[in-house]
Amino acid sequence: MTNLWTRCNNCQRILYKQDILDNLAVCPSCAFHFRISAEERLRMLFDDGAYEVLDDNLHAVDALHFVDTKPYVDRIAENEKRTGLAEAIVTARGTIGGVPVYILAMEFGFLGGSVASVVGEKIARACERALEDGLPVIIVSCSGGMRMQEGMLSLMQMAKSSAAIARLGKAKIPFISVLADPTTGGTTASFAMLGDINVAEPQALIGFAGPRVIEQTIKEKLPKGFQRSEFLLSHGMIDDIVERKNLKPYLVKALRLFLNRPQ
Amino acid sequence: MEKAAEFYTLEKGILALKDQIDALAETDDLDKKDRIAALRSEIEKEWARIVPQLTTVNIVQIARHPKRPYTLDYIAFLFQDFMEMHGDRRFADDPAIVAGLAFYKGRTVAVIGHQKGRTTRARIDRNFGQANPEGYRKALRVMLEAEKFGFPVITLIDTPGAYPGIGAEERGQAEAIAFNLKTISILKTPIINVVIGEGGSGGGLGIGFGDQTLMLEHSFYSVISPEGCAAILWKDQNAFEQAAENLGIRAATLLGFGIVDKIIPEPPGGAHIDPEQTFKNVDKHLYQALKKFEGKPVDELLDERYKKIRKLGVFEER
């Protein structure tokens, strides 16, 4: 019985789970956008929910032999098992609104969507494929930032992904960044802010430093709505905020505009 | 603070010997040369005893040592006629990053580096070397000037990290760093980085990659501060030591991953014991690196830069 019902974290209302799922995981009462998995995201965006998964043979390596309260290798194994994914991003190719495109969707459920060697490599590979066949790239970010357990190897993925995106730009291939809740740390400070269009879902937490770190540094409570999509829009950091139900038509329109080159 | 005290105890013997040398140098002692040389070799011996015991925590302490040479110290010794360029032309000037043009062995170069303060007042003014978006945008502006005129870019990395503040977020800290990374990757002029102290995460990387990254032996470069990592993963500030050891932040580790291209040796006791020798060591390696990339056709330069960053990462295909 109980698992048929859930509470919205935003409006605190008790809701029938199926109603939320039927509504693209958006609260029917307050329009709060719940976090969704990479797979749900890709099914929502691609025509007929159909796409081809690429580069899913890449797996993390514990290069630093990192052990915090648990060994990194155990964390990877657990996350692989729980999500059924090899890493925190899924690369897919398909069409949206008939336009062939690469979409990379990040999986928050896999170690908080953290970026390490494999995620960086998959972004670089997707960009290189796109360079070869001239298709646009969309990345849907949902990530807490760089993964500590791969140390500097993670940090360098910021430079690697940004460099790959710079090459797309040189070849005049559109790159669209979609920012979902949450997008923070090095993810925001690299590929997620580098779109020809940066578009966010409503009320998503987006920023560089985490709110807790900022609070500890300045020793003050943060203003309401700080680092939410609406805050970023008003400060000029994103192009628009688009509700989940309108995201696909928005992306199709954007791609059509960008791909309509003067002859 | 007690963490820093730990390294002071370690270097006590060296400092005593150094004081003796300084005192001797002031005297008219006829055989002072020999005696100084003897003391120097004693410092070396003492240091050789300490080095193998240095923990990663000690490295962090040396890298953050309040007497460690900072960017402006390097600029004063290595370059001539430094002309500082202030401001991002958008909002403000950020004293946590200094940037400008200077002569380096006859050629004009752009120099950009994080700057910490030496006195309490200066530390506050420099925001402890933690840049705001304006700092990264000033760095970008100077890099684009360098590209325009074909001057090589030299960056000096020494920051605890980009500043986590309300204003920084309002003005797009993330965007400023992201845009720098993208621009650096295709900037049509050689870029040499030197990690001189703390390589603090995205705040370091925002001016911290290029054609060649050199790193002082006792500096560190990390995805997150050991304190931050301890708080998040261990939920315990006292796990600082484990965090530091696990993060793989030392020069030798980073050299092994190809993240750093060369380790610049520090004088016995660390850069702050003998700054002049440190500057000379940096000078030598910087010049070698610069010679390698100067005059390289731009296409080749950018191609190699991309390949260098492209191969970073460790993973498995199965």
XYZ file of C-alpha atoms in Angstrom:
581
model
C 0.000 0.000 0.000
C 2.516 2.551 1.183
C 4.714 2.386 -1.874
C 1.789 3.522 -4.036
C 2.037 6.879 -2.342
C 4.828 9.382 -1.979
C 5.401 12.844 -0.554
C 6.512 15.725 -2.771
C 9.693 17.178 -1.261
C 8.661 20.612 -2.375
C 4.974 21.059 -1.497
C 4.906 18.219 1.071
C 1.667 16.950 -0.399
C 1.006 13.200 -0.385
C 0.604 12.070 -3.954
C -0.380 8.959 -5.836
C 2.896 7.748 -7.372
C 1.399 6.821 -10.721
C 0.057 10.361 -11.140
C 3.608 11.676 -10.850
C 4.979 9.127 -13.282
C 2.216 9.887 -15.792
C 3.228 13.532 -15.497
C 6.907 13.016 -16.558
C 7.948 12.837 -12.898
C 6.687 16.351 -12.259
C 4.530 16.978 -9.172
C 0.917 17.388 -10.383
C 0.292 19.703 -7.458
C 3.230 22.156 -7.436
C 5.069 21.374 -10.705
C 8.250 20.406 -8.833
C 10.508 18.466 -11.208
C 11.659 15.221 -9.636
C 15.045 13.811 -10.567
C 14.790 11.182 -13.295
C 17.171 8.482 -14.454
C 19.292 8.758 -17.587
C 17.155 6.104 -19.215
C 13.889 7.913 -18.462
C 15.426 11.105 -19.822
C 16.511 9.486 -23.080
C 13.120 7.786 -23.570
C 11.401 11.119 -23.021
C 13.500 12.932 -25.592
C 14.103 10.521 -28.468
C 11.380 9.925 -31.060
C 9.297 6.906 -30.034
C 11.633 6.523 -27.059
C 14.025 4.703 -29.361
C 17.803 5.151 -29.358
C 21.074 3.321 -29.767
C 23.405 3.238 -26.745
C 27.096 3.816 -27.495
C 30.341 3.406 -25.561
C 28.710 1.453 -22.744
C 31.737 -0.837 -22.706
C 33.783 1.743 -20.781
C 34.295 1.014 -17.098
C 35.926 2.857 -14.212
C 39.339 1.825 -12.889
C 40.496 2.467 -9.347
C 43.778 4.049 -10.397
C 44.456 5.632 -6.975
C 43.426 2.580 -4.890
C 41.100 4.981 -3.138
C 39.565 3.897 0.142
C 37.380 6.241 2.169
C 34.773 4.714 4.437
C 34.484 2.108 1.676
C 36.848 1.099 -1.144
C 36.140 2.848 -4.467
C 35.956 -0.528 -6.237
C 33.104 -1.553 -3.941
C 31.296 1.718 -4.557
C 31.562 1.202 -8.311
C 30.281 -2.361 -8.060
C 27.325 -1.302 -5.889
C 26.392 1.548 -8.211
C 26.691 -0.627 -11.288
C 24.404 -3.161 -9.705
C 21.846 -0.662 -8.460
C 21.597 1.380 -11.680
C 22.325 -1.348 -14.202
C 24.719 1.159 -15.797
C 28.493 1.068 -16.197
C 28.938 4.744 -15.384
C 27.290 8.080 -14.558
C 26.492 9.017 -18.156
C 24.739 7.278 -21.033
C 25.676 8.122 -24.629
C 22.867 7.626 -27.123
C 22.177 8.289 -30.784
C 18.745 8.654 -32.315
C 16.409 11.284 -33.690
C 14.369 13.971 -31.998
C 11.664 15.573 -34.105
C 13.260 13.702 -36.978
C 16.664 15.360 -36.415
C 19.498 12.874 -35.871
C 21.442 13.784 -32.749
C 23.692 12.512 -29.954
C 22.227 12.879 -26.494
C 24.271 12.178 -23.387
C 22.214 11.885 -20.228
C 23.841 11.899 -16.812
C 22.712 9.467 -14.136
C 22.580 11.016 -10.677
C 21.945 7.593 -9.183
C 25.476 6.546 -10.143
C 27.756 8.090 -7.494
C 25.857 11.367 -7.596
C 26.392 11.772 -11.316
C 30.036 12.483 -10.571
C 32.458 12.990 -13.423
C 35.595 10.866 -13.580
C 37.702 9.296 -16.349
C 34.911 7.340 -18.025
C 32.406 10.212 -18.125
C 35.040 12.532 -19.602
C 36.070 9.900 -22.120
C 32.461 9.297 -23.188
C 31.868 13.011 -23.701
C 35.071 13.297 -25.755
C 34.164 10.232 -27.834
C 30.647 11.507 -28.471
C 32.004 14.883 -29.589
C 34.491 13.179 -31.888
C 31.753 11.003 -33.421
C 29.657 14.140 -33.879
C 32.605 15.848 -35.573
C 32.869 12.941 -37.968
C 29.211 12.679 -38.940
C 28.236 16.320 -38.392
C 25.469 15.636 -35.873
C 24.603 17.998 -33.013
C 25.284 17.075 -29.397
C 23.020 17.530 -26.374
C 24.235 16.822 -22.840
C 21.689 16.617 -20.029
C 23.655 17.304 -16.856
C 22.621 16.001 -13.467
C 25.781 15.874 -11.432
C 27.389 16.829 -8.157
C 30.720 17.593 -9.832
C 34.060 15.866 -10.167
C 34.467 12.459 -8.529
C 36.953 12.639 -5.661
C 37.908 8.963 -5.847
C 39.751 9.468 -9.141
C 41.513 12.581 -7.879
C 43.165 14.738 -10.509
C 42.171 12.283 -13.231
C 38.624 13.517 -12.586
C 39.581 17.182 -12.532
C 41.308 16.890 -15.899
C 38.046 15.697 -17.456
C 36.861 19.299 -17.115
C 39.611 20.367 -19.497
C 39.147 17.321 -21.726
C 35.389 17.761 -22.182
C 35.773 21.518 -22.701
C 38.461 20.912 -25.325
C 36.229 18.429 -27.154
C 33.368 20.939 -27.113
C 35.669 23.694 -28.382
C 36.385 21.493 -31.409
C 32.672 21.080 -32.090
C 32.397 24.852 -32.031
C 35.208 25.247 -34.542
C 33.386 22.844 -36.883
C 30.135 24.811 -36.354
C 28.345 21.841 -34.839
C 25.686 22.895 -32.319
C 26.081 21.823 -28.699
C 23.148 22.257 -26.348
C 23.518 21.963 -22.594
C 20.474 20.999 -20.544
C 20.893 21.552 -16.809
C 18.778 19.422 -14.513
C 18.680 19.330 -10.732
C 21.415 19.334 -9.515
C 24.306 20.561 -11.639
C 27.192 21.752 -9.490
C 30.962 21.868 -9.120
C 33.268 21.075 -11.981
C 30.381 19.900 -14.147
C 28.944 23.413 -14.196
C 32.472 24.834 -14.486
C 33.059 22.925 -17.724
C 30.746 21.372 -20.311
C 27.415 22.287 -18.682
C 28.059 26.026 -19.116
C 29.471 25.765 -22.631
C 26.329 25.218 -24.689
C 25.450 27.318 -27.712
C 22.265 27.250 -25.679
C 22.196 26.542 -21.936
C 18.700 25.610 -20.845
C 17.569 24.495 -17.397
C 14.611 22.739 -15.872
C 12.639 24.807 -13.321
C 14.019 25.135 -9.779
C 17.135 23.100 -10.509
C 20.099 23.696 -8.199
C 22.875 25.007 -10.450
C 26.144 26.468 -9.267
C 29.852 26.139 -8.799
C 30.329 25.839 -5.040
C 27.825 23.834 -3.047
C 25.407 25.850 -0.887
C 26.811 24.316 2.310
C 30.377 25.258 1.415
C 29.293 28.836 0.711
C 27.366 29.044 3.978
C 30.393 27.792 5.894
C 32.689 30.269 4.120
C 30.586 33.402 4.537
C 28.967 32.261 7.796
C 25.526 33.445 6.734
C 22.300 31.798 5.605
C 21.858 31.901 1.857
C 18.979 33.885 0.330
C 15.928 31.932 -0.802
C 16.128 30.747 -4.378
C 19.933 31.156 -4.459
C 21.550 28.989 -7.182
C 18.197 27.899 -8.553
C 17.439 28.037 -12.296
C 15.431 31.241 -11.870
C 18.431 32.872 -10.126
C 20.732 31.846 -12.989
C 18.300 33.113 -15.609
C 18.023 36.513 -13.948
C 21.828 36.691 -13.623
C 22.317 35.961 -17.297
C 23.892 32.528 -17.013
C 21.305 30.470 -18.909
C 19.189 31.115 -21.981
C 15.911 29.869 -20.633
C 14.017 27.698 -18.206
C 11.872 25.049 -19.838
C 9.435 22.716 -18.151
C 10.026 19.053 -18.715
C 6.926 18.599 -20.844
C 8.154 21.345 -23.182
C 11.803 20.304 -23.277
C 11.657 18.117 -26.369
C 9.796 20.659 -28.554
C 12.203 23.334 -27.286
C 15.259 21.281 -28.257
C 13.789 20.427 -31.660
C 13.144 24.094 -32.350
C 16.652 25.049 -31.244
C 18.256 22.377 -33.427
C 16.179 23.404 -36.447
C 17.227 27.035 -35.976
C 20.916 26.189 -35.582
C 20.993 23.661 -38.415
C 19.287 25.951 -40.911
C 22.492 27.325 -42.418
C 22.565 30.047 -45.038
C 23.669 28.511 -48.338
C 47.148 25.793 12.505
C 48.548 22.928 14.569
C 48.970 21.117 11.238
C 51.354 23.811 10.022
C 53.190 23.647 13.353
C 53.966 20.026 12.588
C 56.077 20.980 9.614
C 57.773 23.795 11.532
C 59.060 21.180 13.976
C 60.293 19.113 11.054
C 62.220 21.996 9.495
C 63.576 23.364 12.799
C 67.044 21.844 12.359
C 67.297 23.204 8.836
C 66.252 26.685 9.910
C 68.894 26.715 12.650
C 71.589 25.828 10.104
C 70.210 28.442 7.702
C 70.434 31.085 10.448
C 74.049 30.138 11.036
C 74.781 30.607 7.338
C 73.063 33.985 7.283
C 74.975 35.105 10.362
C 78.284 33.888 8.925
C 77.673 35.678 5.653
C 77.532 38.962 7.572
C 80.929 38.438 9.226
C 84.445 39.059 7.922
C 85.460 35.531 8.819
C 88.286 34.592 6.437
C 87.217 30.998 5.892
C 83.508 31.788 5.898
C 83.167 30.360 2.391
C 84.298 26.930 3.499
C 82.261 27.095 6.668
C 79.135 28.109 4.734
C 79.717 25.270 2.289
C 80.028 22.879 5.213
C 76.775 24.163 6.710
C 75.074 23.840 3.359
C 76.097 20.226 3.056
C 74.790 19.730 6.576
C 71.423 21.146 5.474
C 71.465 18.734 2.573
C 72.202 15.842 4.881
C 69.469 16.863 7.295
C 67.034 17.243 4.408
C 68.009 13.900 2.911
C 67.099 12.390 6.261
C 63.713 14.161 6.344
C 62.612 13.715 2.710
C 61.839 9.994 2.789
C 59.620 10.595 5.833
C 57.620 13.405 4.259
C 53.959 12.493 4.289
C 51.423 13.952 1.896
C 50.215 16.092 4.791
C 53.748 17.491 5.066
C 53.709 18.277 1.345
C 50.459 20.194 1.821
C 52.106 22.076 4.692
C 55.161 22.968 2.601
C 52.978 24.024 -0.330
C 51.001 26.303 2.010
C 54.040 27.493 3.969
C 53.562 31.203 4.745
C 57.116 31.905 3.580
C 56.801 30.035 0.286
C 57.527 32.219 -2.749
C 54.372 33.552 -4.419
C 53.626 34.570 -7.989
C 54.886 38.160 -7.662
C 58.164 36.874 -6.159
C 58.719 34.725 -9.241
C 57.769 37.589 -11.509
C 60.276 39.905 -9.816
C 63.110 37.417 -10.210
C 62.397 35.786 -13.572
C 60.981 38.583 -15.682
C 61.861 42.166 -16.543
C 59.600 45.188 -16.854
C 56.459 43.420 -15.681
C 53.513 45.569 -16.690
C 50.519 44.506 -14.659
C 47.171 44.641 -16.445
C 44.238 45.203 -14.136
C 40.568 44.423 -14.501
C 38.318 42.210 -16.572
C 36.649 45.157 -18.391
C 33.335 43.747 -17.210
C 33.036 44.266 -13.495
C 36.159 44.664 -11.392
C 39.813 43.931 -10.797
C 40.502 40.781 -8.827
C 43.674 41.002 -6.721
C 43.662 37.204 -6.237
C 44.996 36.837 -9.787
C 47.755 39.010 -11.236
C 48.293 39.230 -14.967
C 50.309 41.250 -17.402
C 53.119 41.381 -19.911
C 56.826 41.160 -19.201
C 60.125 40.412 -20.883
C 61.518 36.938 -20.464
C 65.032 36.546 -21.859
C 64.317 39.143 -24.497
C 60.872 38.027 -25.635
C 57.546 39.427 -24.468
C 55.408 36.939 -22.569
C 52.057 37.096 -20.810
C 52.327 36.085 -17.145
C 49.258 35.123 -15.149
C 49.195 33.743 -11.638
C 47.222 33.409 -8.442
C 48.508 35.732 -5.755
C 48.400 35.231 -2.012
C 49.235 37.914 0.543
C 52.206 37.842 2.871
C 50.793 39.909 5.771
C 47.391 39.530 7.394
C 46.214 42.654 5.624
C 47.570 41.516 2.259
C 46.107 38.052 2.716
C 42.661 39.570 3.124
C 43.173 41.954 0.204
C 44.214 39.042 -2.009
C 41.310 36.955 -0.671
C 43.826 34.229 0.269
C 44.466 33.661 -3.424
C 40.893 32.591 -4.077
C 39.774 34.229 -7.305
C 36.336 35.503 -8.183
C 34.968 35.318 -11.751
C 36.658 38.665 -12.494
C 40.040 37.032 -11.902
C 39.398 34.313 -14.463
C 38.005 36.842 -16.924
C 41.044 39.094 -16.465
C 43.248 36.060 -17.094
C 41.217 35.315 -20.217
C 41.561 38.890 -21.459
C 45.331 38.777 -21.075
C 45.508 35.347 -22.747
C 43.584 36.713 -25.725
C 45.975 39.685 -25.895
C 48.863 37.232 -25.921
C 47.224 35.243 -28.705
C 46.626 38.382 -30.728
C 50.290 39.368 -30.624
C 51.719 35.853 -30.619
C 53.231 36.041 -27.116
C 53.613 32.821 -25.131
C 51.533 32.523 -21.957
C 53.057 31.483 -18.636
C 50.698 30.714 -15.754
C 51.637 30.193 -12.114
C 49.222 28.093 -10.072
C 48.853 28.758 -6.344
C 45.322 28.821 -4.972
C 43.248 26.991 -2.368
C 40.437 27.134 -4.942
C 38.034 29.502 -6.657
C 36.175 31.611 -4.097
C 32.889 30.100 -2.884
C 30.819 33.237 -2.280
C 27.429 34.676 -3.149
C 28.832 37.326 -5.487
C 31.019 34.771 -7.225
C 27.970 32.633 -7.982
C 25.907 35.651 -9.073
C 28.575 36.675 -11.530
C 29.100 33.180 -12.922
C 32.121 31.548 -11.282
C 31.348 28.324 -13.142
C 30.903 30.028 -16.487
C 34.135 31.984 -16.079
C 36.165 28.821 -15.428
C 34.374 26.807 -18.119
C 34.947 29.499 -20.717
C 38.646 29.674 -19.805
C 39.034 25.912 -20.222
C 37.432 26.033 -23.641
C 39.492 29.040 -24.716
C 42.789 27.663 -23.410
C 42.231 24.460 -25.395
C 42.266 26.389 -28.682
C 44.413 29.429 -27.833
C 46.820 29.925 -30.731
C 49.955 30.511 -28.706
C 52.058 28.308 -26.404
C 50.877 27.999 -22.802
C 53.210 26.773 -20.055
C 51.868 26.202 -16.523
C 53.900 26.006 -13.346
C 52.278 24.701 -10.173
C 54.217 26.656 -7.529
C 52.151 25.936 -4.412
C 48.555 24.844 -4.066
C 46.794 23.584 -7.157
C 43.295 24.009 -5.832
C 40.732 22.213 -7.964
C 38.756 24.095 -10.646
C 40.175 27.337 -9.325
C 43.652 26.127 -10.229
C 42.625 24.490 -13.495
C 40.933 27.717 -14.698
C 44.429 28.935 -15.623
C 46.159 25.611 -15.104
C 46.529 23.546 -18.243
C 48.162 24.010 -21.600
C 51.061 22.657 -23.651
C 53.259 21.763 -20.729
C 52.582 21.645 -17.003
C 55.568 21.894 -14.693
C 55.254 21.292 -11.005
C 57.483 22.177 -8.090
C 58.528 19.067 -6.198
C 56.710 19.959 -2.971
C 53.610 21.578 -4.399
C 50.326 19.725 -4.862
C 47.449 19.698 -7.326
C 44.120 18.277 -6.209
C 40.537 17.737 -7.336
C 39.378 19.056 -3.948
C 41.169 20.292 -0.831
C 42.019 17.433 1.543
C 39.858 19.237 4.155
C 36.870 19.334 1.800
C 37.327 15.694 0.837
C 37.575 14.620 4.496
C 34.384 16.508 5.329
C 32.421 14.999 2.441
C 33.665 11.410 2.228
C 34.645 10.759 5.827
C 32.281 13.337 7.344
C 35.176 14.050 9.675
C 37.681 16.932 9.523
C 40.205 14.731 11.303
C 40.328 12.437 8.274
C 42.462 15.142 6.611
C 45.463 12.829 6.523
C 43.672 9.875 4.906
C 42.055 12.220 2.400
C 45.403 13.763 1.481
C 47.026 10.355 1.029
C 44.145 8.945 -1.031
C 43.701 11.883 -3.395
C 47.023 11.315 -5.182
C 48.030 14.968 -5.166
C 51.832 14.759 -5.208
C 53.941 15.671 -8.189
C 55.339 12.171 -8.714
C 51.859 10.615 -8.842
C 50.626 13.229 -11.288
C 53.711 12.767 -13.454
C 52.841 9.087 -13.679
C 49.362 9.892 -15.008
C 50.671 12.397 -17.559
C 48.866 15.248 -15.832
C 52.209 16.874 -15.074
C 55.052 16.833 -17.580
C 58.028 17.699 -15.422
C 58.876 18.011 -11.757
C 61.028 21.002 -10.836
C 63.308 20.153 -7.903
C 63.180 22.352 -4.829
C 66.237 23.230 -2.779
C 66.815 21.243 0.437
C 64.128 22.211 2.944
C 61.708 23.472 0.317
C 61.285 26.567 -1.833
C 61.079 28.943 1.145
C 64.467 27.907 2.567
C 66.265 29.097 -0.536
C 63.916 31.112 -2.785
C 66.708 32.214 -5.102
C 67.695 28.644 -5.889
C 64.005 27.866 -6.453
C 63.682 30.724 -8.937
C 66.767 29.492 -10.774
C 65.373 25.966 -10.987
C 62.039 27.243 -12.276
C 63.816 29.502 -14.735
C 65.784 26.612 -16.191
C 62.773 24.347 -16.709
C 60.507 27.117 -17.862
C 63.001 28.150 -20.506
C 63.413 24.584 -21.724
C 59.644 24.174 -21.974
C 59.201 27.441 -23.774
C 61.912 26.577 -26.317
C 60.083 23.359 -27.081
C 56.886 25.091 -28.153
C 58.051 28.443 -29.458
C 57.846 28.754 -33.204
C 55.820 25.581 -33.576
C 53.212 25.884 -36.337
C 49.854 26.735 -34.702
C 48.026 23.718 -36.165
C 50.646 21.391 -34.774
C 50.634 23.155 -31.412
C 46.849 22.873 -31.028
C 46.784 19.330 -32.290
C 49.382 18.266 -29.732
C 47.612 20.185 -26.957
C 44.355 18.412 -27.744
C 46.040 15.007 -27.882
C 47.733 15.684 -24.556
C 44.501 16.524 -22.732
C 42.542 13.908 -24.689
C 44.560 10.994 -23.365
C 44.158 11.867 -19.677
C 42.064 9.390 -17.758
C 42.264 5.762 -16.730
C 39.495 3.334 -17.698
C 38.865 -0.095 -19.050
C 37.071 -1.277 -22.210
C 35.315 -4.601 -21.837
